[in-house]
Amino acid sequence: MNNHHWTHLKLDHSIEEMGEISYSLIERLYPLCRSITGEGTLETLKILNENFDLNIKCVATGTQVFDWNIPKEWNIREAYIESLSGKKIIDFKHSNLHVVSYSYPVDKVVPLAELEKHLHSIPEHPDWIPYRTAYYNETWGFCLSEKQRQTLQDEHYRVCIDSDLKDGHLHYGDYFIPGESRDEFLIFTHICHPSLCNDNLSGIAIATQLAKILSSQTSLNKSYRFVFAPATIGSITWLHQNQDSLHNIRAGLVLAVAGDAGPLTYKKNRNKECYTDQLVEHVLAANGRPYKTVAFSPYGYDERQFCSPGINLPIGSLMRTPNGCYPEYHTSADNLGLVQPEYLADTISAYLDVINIFENNAIFLNQSPFGEPQLGKRGLYRKTGGENIERSILAKLWVLNLSDGEHSLLEIAERANMHFSEIQVAAEELYSTDLLELTT
């Protein structure tokens, strides 16, 4: 008996409005100082928890997760460089990029020659502040623009970093939306970067919108999981703590650098045959806009953790301009002007198209396989013949011909050189007249 449920995602806002809403969340999160641990990262998760019931996990310092250990928790209250006369040259209050993340506390007067060893700037972009980290190295440092650096002429300066590195916790958020099937789509986005908009407030904001959309649906065929965690150590921690349920993941994406003006770009899975690759590449080819695909590399974002040989999940990365491939990357120029609502909306639209295919893709059996079934008596064919065949009818013929229990609707769309949406509509009409039966 036919009892298949077709999902048509209901949206409370237009795609354009969701771009604006995502941008507003970016504006709110922008001032927070995030790192792989600490109060700023936890505050970010609490803000996301206003949108849905996010399960916030905490993992104690020293906990072993595969080959890693959870580091000490880092928090910072104040940091500056000032002249001996008391004039502040660099102040953490003006930009949280000014301090190398995980700098240990320091409060002393140092010669300029020593201070220079702890300074980072970008000579080719004299107005930009770089973003630097020292997660697993005990050191301290400041980041400043090259113009600011050139003003340092005194023999000595006072440096102050009021921070602490203590036993504490790493925090991440996990949000699961159950469907009728345990088959799961995973979206991971990293939350550890401070005031950087494309990398990765864009990913956080888009993932939040997608989670809100899926959680508002009355019923779903498949299950969905959103993980908001620090890069590298966060994904490794999540994988370590969820080993028993990883087999449910059938597809997934790492969501990052998703709000700039560059074309949509897909980084493939490590395996030559991957369901996620099929989903994303079909969407990108069908939307009619420029896009790029790049081969898997074990360097980049957290897809390399999900694609490590011992894990080997069907995860890719759908982004816009890849990390390290735009000049503003990891600098203060990755600001509220770099990301725009229209690009956030375009990325949201692509993700929704991928989710729609994952949600509705299935394998059917033609219930009238001996010759071509008579569509006209079922109201599925045009009333007059002779003219060129309509695409909608051609789609039905493709679905009937390849619904042999071996071809999914996505495979049929690829074979017919049609959009999945066209094949889905055809399948729904055929299914409603009992010409198709869902395989178990």
XYZ file of C-alpha atoms in Angstrom:
440
model
C 0.000 0.000 0.000
C 1.311 3.425 -0.920
C 2.101 5.506 2.160
C 5.100 7.579 1.105
C 5.269 11.108 2.478
C 6.445 13.843 0.137
C 8.119 16.770 1.875
C 7.572 20.319 0.682
C 9.533 22.607 2.974
C 7.353 25.389 4.361
C 9.160 28.702 4.791
C 8.009 31.450 7.158
C 10.152 33.986 5.320
C 11.292 34.511 1.751
C 14.838 33.531 0.835
C 15.720 37.235 0.630
C 14.322 37.866 4.114
C 16.324 34.938 5.494
C 19.466 36.576 4.128
C 18.588 39.734 6.055
C 17.808 37.773 9.227
C 21.126 35.924 8.937
C 22.969 39.202 8.531
C 21.299 40.574 11.675
C 22.552 37.572 13.656
C 26.053 38.172 12.298
C 25.858 41.782 13.502
C 24.885 40.603 16.972
C 27.651 37.988 17.232
C 30.366 40.125 15.632
C 31.663 41.861 18.810
C 32.133 38.645 20.823
C 35.649 37.356 21.395
C 35.494 33.662 20.545
C 38.217 31.056 20.697
C 38.300 27.265 20.917
C 37.208 27.635 24.564
C 36.065 30.442 26.800
C 33.203 32.701 27.742
C 32.768 34.258 24.279
C 32.238 30.878 22.668
C 29.787 29.802 25.371
C 27.911 33.104 25.027
C 27.636 32.481 21.277
C 26.046 29.080 21.921
C 23.618 30.640 24.420
C 22.521 33.181 21.805
C 21.941 30.383 19.291
C 19.930 28.573 21.953
C 17.356 31.381 21.708
C 16.415 30.020 18.273
C 16.015 26.325 19.132
C 16.681 23.931 21.980
C 20.408 23.558 21.437
C 22.028 20.806 23.476
C 25.141 22.544 24.846
C 27.825 20.045 25.845
C 30.889 20.746 27.971
C 34.010 18.590 27.949
C 36.585 19.021 30.698
C 40.184 20.088 30.233
C 42.480 17.091 29.878
C 39.842 14.760 28.426
C 41.391 12.593 25.728
C 39.592 12.632 22.396
C 41.320 10.286 19.973
C 44.914 11.565 19.690
C 44.093 14.949 21.260
C 43.390 16.313 24.719
C 40.981 19.110 25.591
C 43.156 22.185 26.290
C 42.867 24.602 29.164
C 40.114 27.174 28.935
C 41.219 30.651 27.834
C 39.524 33.874 28.848
C 40.632 37.453 28.416
C 39.452 40.668 30.032
C 41.851 43.363 28.881
C 44.965 43.819 26.743
C 46.928 46.799 25.493
C 50.269 48.214 24.498
C 50.990 51.683 25.882
C 53.853 54.137 25.995
C 55.538 54.787 29.314
C 53.675 58.091 29.378
C 50.396 56.152 29.473
C 49.212 56.575 25.859
C 47.557 53.406 24.572
C 48.850 52.364 21.152
C 46.904 49.084 20.858
C 43.760 48.296 22.829
C 41.854 44.991 22.873
C 38.653 46.971 23.527
C 38.852 48.387 19.989
C 39.287 45.007 18.292
C 39.458 41.528 19.755
C 41.802 40.617 16.884
C 44.515 42.718 18.537
C 45.532 39.818 20.812
C 46.922 36.481 19.650
C 44.300 33.979 20.768
C 45.416 31.925 23.774
C 48.074 34.454 24.807
C 49.098 33.835 28.405
C 48.955 36.750 30.874
C 51.721 39.331 30.799
C 52.191 42.733 32.454
C 55.615 44.251 32.051
C 57.765 46.880 30.381
C 59.746 45.551 27.435
C 62.261 47.011 24.988
C 60.920 47.669 21.495
C 63.303 45.026 20.098
C 61.710 42.374 22.316
C 58.193 43.620 21.645
C 58.739 43.297 17.896
C 59.175 39.551 18.329
C 55.585 39.358 19.570
C 53.943 41.574 16.939
C 52.070 40.531 13.796
C 51.043 42.803 10.933
C 50.451 42.646 7.162
C 52.798 44.997 5.266
C 50.960 44.546 1.946
C 47.687 45.635 3.601
C 48.809 48.385 5.974
C 45.318 49.115 7.361
C 44.343 45.534 8.194
C 44.805 43.669 11.477
C 45.718 39.988 11.089
C 44.101 37.162 13.050
C 46.601 34.864 14.763
C 46.341 32.014 17.255
C 48.647 30.079 19.573
C 46.321 27.393 20.876
C 48.926 24.797 21.751
C 52.024 26.991 22.228
C 52.684 28.918 25.402
C 53.349 32.441 24.230
C 51.808 35.879 23.964
C 51.406 38.345 21.155
C 49.615 41.298 19.609
C 48.225 41.864 16.136
C 48.100 45.362 14.694
C 47.973 47.174 11.412
C 51.242 47.939 9.664
C 50.432 51.652 10.038
C 50.121 51.214 13.795
C 53.337 49.249 13.890
C 55.245 52.005 12.143
C 54.306 54.448 14.908
C 56.249 52.434 17.483
C 59.362 54.577 17.943
C 59.948 54.599 21.719
C 62.676 52.486 23.293
C 60.312 50.789 25.758
C 56.617 49.984 26.029
C 54.355 48.543 28.654
C 52.449 45.433 27.562
C 49.463 44.054 29.427
C 47.394 40.970 28.685
C 44.903 40.251 31.438
C 44.008 36.683 30.572
C 44.005 33.281 32.189
C 44.586 29.705 31.072
C 42.956 27.388 33.593
C 41.325 24.008 33.782
C 37.836 24.432 32.431
C 35.776 23.156 29.516
C 35.370 23.056 25.777
C 31.783 23.755 24.734
C 29.882 22.745 21.629
C 26.246 22.662 20.584
C 24.336 19.741 19.093
C 20.820 20.066 17.700
C 19.025 16.959 16.416
C 15.769 17.027 14.419
C 14.312 13.505 14.181
C 12.507 12.306 11.083
C 10.675 9.106 10.199
C 13.999 7.549 9.176
C 17.196 7.424 11.182
C 19.071 8.322 8.001
C 20.788 11.531 8.972
C 22.082 14.661 7.269
C 24.805 16.429 9.255
C 25.674 20.123 9.034
C 28.780 21.211 10.937
C 29.910 24.804 11.381
C 32.820 26.138 13.424
C 32.251 28.772 16.105
C 35.749 29.539 17.390
C 36.752 32.599 15.344
C 36.383 36.079 16.884
C 35.243 39.122 14.856
C 35.478 37.497 11.427
C 32.250 37.612 9.436
C 32.754 35.344 6.453
C 34.895 32.987 8.505
C 32.731 31.991 10.162
C 29.803 34.019 11.377
C 28.308 33.397 7.940
C 28.295 29.646 8.565
C 26.831 30.044 12.051
C 24.050 32.336 10.835
C 23.098 30.172 7.845
C 23.125 26.973 9.911
C 20.839 28.702 12.402
C 18.356 29.588 9.657
C 18.392 26.064 8.242
C 17.871 24.531 11.690
C 14.914 26.844 12.345
C 13.333 25.917 9.007
C 13.683 22.170 9.503
C 12.526 22.256 13.116
C 9.332 24.062 12.058
C 8.219 21.317 9.638
C 5.298 19.152 10.738
C 6.972 15.959 9.523
C 10.207 14.950 7.845
C 11.262 11.767 6.096
C 14.893 12.016 7.201
C 16.703 13.206 10.326
C 18.966 16.230 10.579
C 21.744 17.195 12.947
C 23.464 20.551 13.386
C 26.763 20.769 15.241
C 28.176 24.130 16.323
C 31.702 23.545 17.607
C 35.242 24.926 17.577
C 37.281 24.014 14.514
C 39.466 20.883 14.627
C 39.385 20.118 18.350
C 35.611 20.629 18.362
C 34.823 18.298 15.475
C 37.282 15.724 16.807
C 35.607 15.929 20.217
C 32.130 15.541 18.725
C 33.226 12.573 16.624
C 34.845 10.928 19.638
C 31.724 11.343 21.756
C 29.306 10.156 19.056
C 31.088 7.111 17.619
C 28.130 4.807 18.264
C 25.738 6.806 16.049
C 27.998 7.846 13.163
C 26.652 4.994 11.021
C 23.342 6.886 10.693
C 24.966 9.729 8.745
C 24.139 9.302 5.074
C 25.268 12.753 3.873
C 26.459 16.038 5.264
C 28.252 19.312 4.767
C 30.746 21.527 6.535
C 29.338 25.054 6.364
C 31.847 27.923 6.350
C 32.952 31.042 4.422
C 29.460 31.294 2.966
C 28.583 34.990 2.787
C 30.993 36.650 0.357
C 30.461 37.589 -3.284
C 32.341 34.614 -4.718
C 30.560 31.801 -6.564
C 29.332 28.756 -4.703
C 32.145 26.242 -4.380
C 31.930 22.582 -3.445
C 34.841 20.640 -1.991
C 34.310 16.965 -2.678
C 34.520 13.999 -0.350
C 37.659 11.865 -0.146
C 35.897 8.945 -1.865
C 35.259 8.878 -5.602
C 31.685 7.682 -5.082
C 29.893 9.797 -2.490
C 26.182 10.507 -2.090
C 26.817 14.051 -0.848
C 28.823 14.788 -3.982
C 25.858 13.642 -6.091
C 23.417 15.822 -4.154
C 25.462 19.008 -4.255
C 26.774 18.734 -7.797
C 23.241 18.206 -9.116
C 22.034 21.348 -7.312
C 24.947 23.468 -8.493
C 24.578 22.352 -12.098
C 20.817 22.984 -12.029
C 20.738 26.476 -10.533
C 22.172 28.121 -13.657
C 24.697 30.301 -11.820
C 28.498 30.046 -11.919
C 29.985 27.558 -9.485
C 33.173 25.646 -8.830
C 34.054 22.193 -7.586
C 37.394 21.324 -6.049
C 38.912 17.964 -5.248
C 39.246 16.723 -1.697
C 42.393 17.707 0.153
C 43.312 16.770 3.743
C 43.825 20.482 4.431
C 41.077 22.993 5.040
C 38.251 22.962 7.543
C 36.595 20.176 9.495
C 35.736 18.077 6.452
C 39.238 16.668 6.903
C 38.221 15.295 10.319
C 34.994 13.769 9.035
C 36.936 12.341 6.081
C 39.822 10.931 8.118
C 40.383 7.238 7.266
C 39.065 5.902 10.565
C 35.854 7.952 10.298
C 35.300 8.176 6.518
C 31.890 9.838 6.544
C 30.135 11.077 3.362
C 30.854 14.729 4.164
C 31.817 17.537 1.774
C 31.990 21.302 2.125
C 29.662 23.734 0.349
C 30.954 27.288 0.647
C 31.585 30.384 -1.445
C 35.224 31.536 -1.756
C 37.346 28.839 -0.056
C 39.438 29.566 3.007
C 42.695 31.306 2.173
C 41.511 32.221 -1.330
C 40.275 35.753 -0.664
C 42.592 38.568 0.516
C 40.492 39.496 3.552
C 40.791 35.967 4.979
C 41.865 35.977 8.652
C 42.104 39.765 8.828
C 40.035 42.635 10.176
C 38.844 43.214 6.590
C 36.647 40.113 6.998
C 34.061 42.455 8.464
C 30.410 43.366 8.169
C 31.051 44.871 4.745
C 32.487 41.686 3.236
C 29.384 39.557 3.766
C 26.055 40.663 2.347
C 22.460 39.454 2.822
C 22.067 38.586 -0.876
C 25.017 36.171 -0.798
C 23.866 34.649 2.495
C 20.437 34.155 0.907
C 21.948 32.515 -2.169
C 23.843 30.052 0.012
C 20.717 29.312 2.054
C 18.824 28.606 -1.176
C 21.468 26.130 -2.346
C 21.457 24.310 1.000
C 17.672 24.061 0.941
C 17.817 22.553 -2.547
C 20.319 19.953 -1.318
C 18.143 19.180 1.697
C 15.047 18.849 -0.503
C 16.723 16.175 -2.604
C 17.999 14.317 0.450
C 14.524 14.507 1.975
C 12.594 13.303 -1.087
C 15.013 11.055 -2.932
C 13.797 7.461 -2.974
C 13.662 4.329 -5.097
C 10.347 3.244 -6.580
C 8.926 0.336 -8.514
C 6.805 0.818 -11.637
C 3.488 -0.973 -10.955
C 2.651 -1.272 -14.663
C 6.023 -2.293 -16.124
C 4.810 -4.237 -19.179
C 4.973 -1.638 -21.869
C 4.192 1.989 -21.311
C 1.170 2.479 -19.021
C -1.710 4.512 -20.422
C -1.280 7.927 -18.839
C -4.250 9.513 -20.603
C -6.910 7.503 -18.768
C -5.317 8.627 -15.508
C -5.317 12.299 -16.532
C -1.530 12.363 -16.774
C -1.185 12.998 -20.496
C -2.116 15.897 -22.773
C -5.479 15.779 -24.482
C -4.161 16.166 -28.056
C -1.137 14.573 -29.663
C 1.223 15.386 -32.474
C 3.139 18.344 -31.055
C 6.512 18.082 -29.371
C 6.352 16.265 -26.066
C 6.136 18.398 -22.952
C 8.954 18.208 -20.403
C 6.486 17.237 -17.692
C 5.343 14.214 -19.699
C 8.901 13.313 -20.628
C 9.779 13.403 -16.925
C 6.990 10.939 -16.191
C 8.216 8.606 -18.920
C 11.753 8.694 -17.501
C 10.479 7.955 -14.000
C 8.362 5.034 -15.217
C 11.152 3.584 -17.313
C 13.825 3.704 -14.629
C 11.694 2.917 -11.585
C 12.861 -0.666 -11.561
C 13.892 -0.869 -7.919
C 17.483 0.065 -8.730
C 17.456 3.755 -9.693
C 16.772 6.587 -7.262
C 14.927 9.714 -8.340
C 18.226 11.609 -8.258
C 19.815 9.033 -10.549
C 16.833 9.338 -12.870
C 17.188 13.127 -12.930
C 20.852 12.785 -13.823
C 20.128 10.230 -16.541
C 17.295 12.356 -17.992
C 19.362 15.554 -17.745
C 16.530 17.186 -15.817
C 16.284 19.055 -12.542
C 15.425 16.905 -9.543
C 12.369 19.101 -8.960
C 10.966 18.095 -12.362
C 11.479 14.416 -11.634
C 10.020 14.798 -8.142
C 6.832 16.396 -9.477
C 6.484 13.610 -12.032
C 7.017 10.948 -9.390
C 4.443 12.537 -7.090
C 1.812 12.502 -9.852
C 2.572 8.900 -10.792
C 2.581 7.877 -7.149
C -0.839 9.490 -6.573
C -2.344 7.198 -9.236
C -0.662 4.071 -7.824
C 1.682 3.693 -10.792
C 4.635 3.757 -8.388
C 5.309 1.829 -5.202
C 8.030 2.763 -2.756
C 10.686 0.088 -2.270
C 11.464 -0.950 1.285
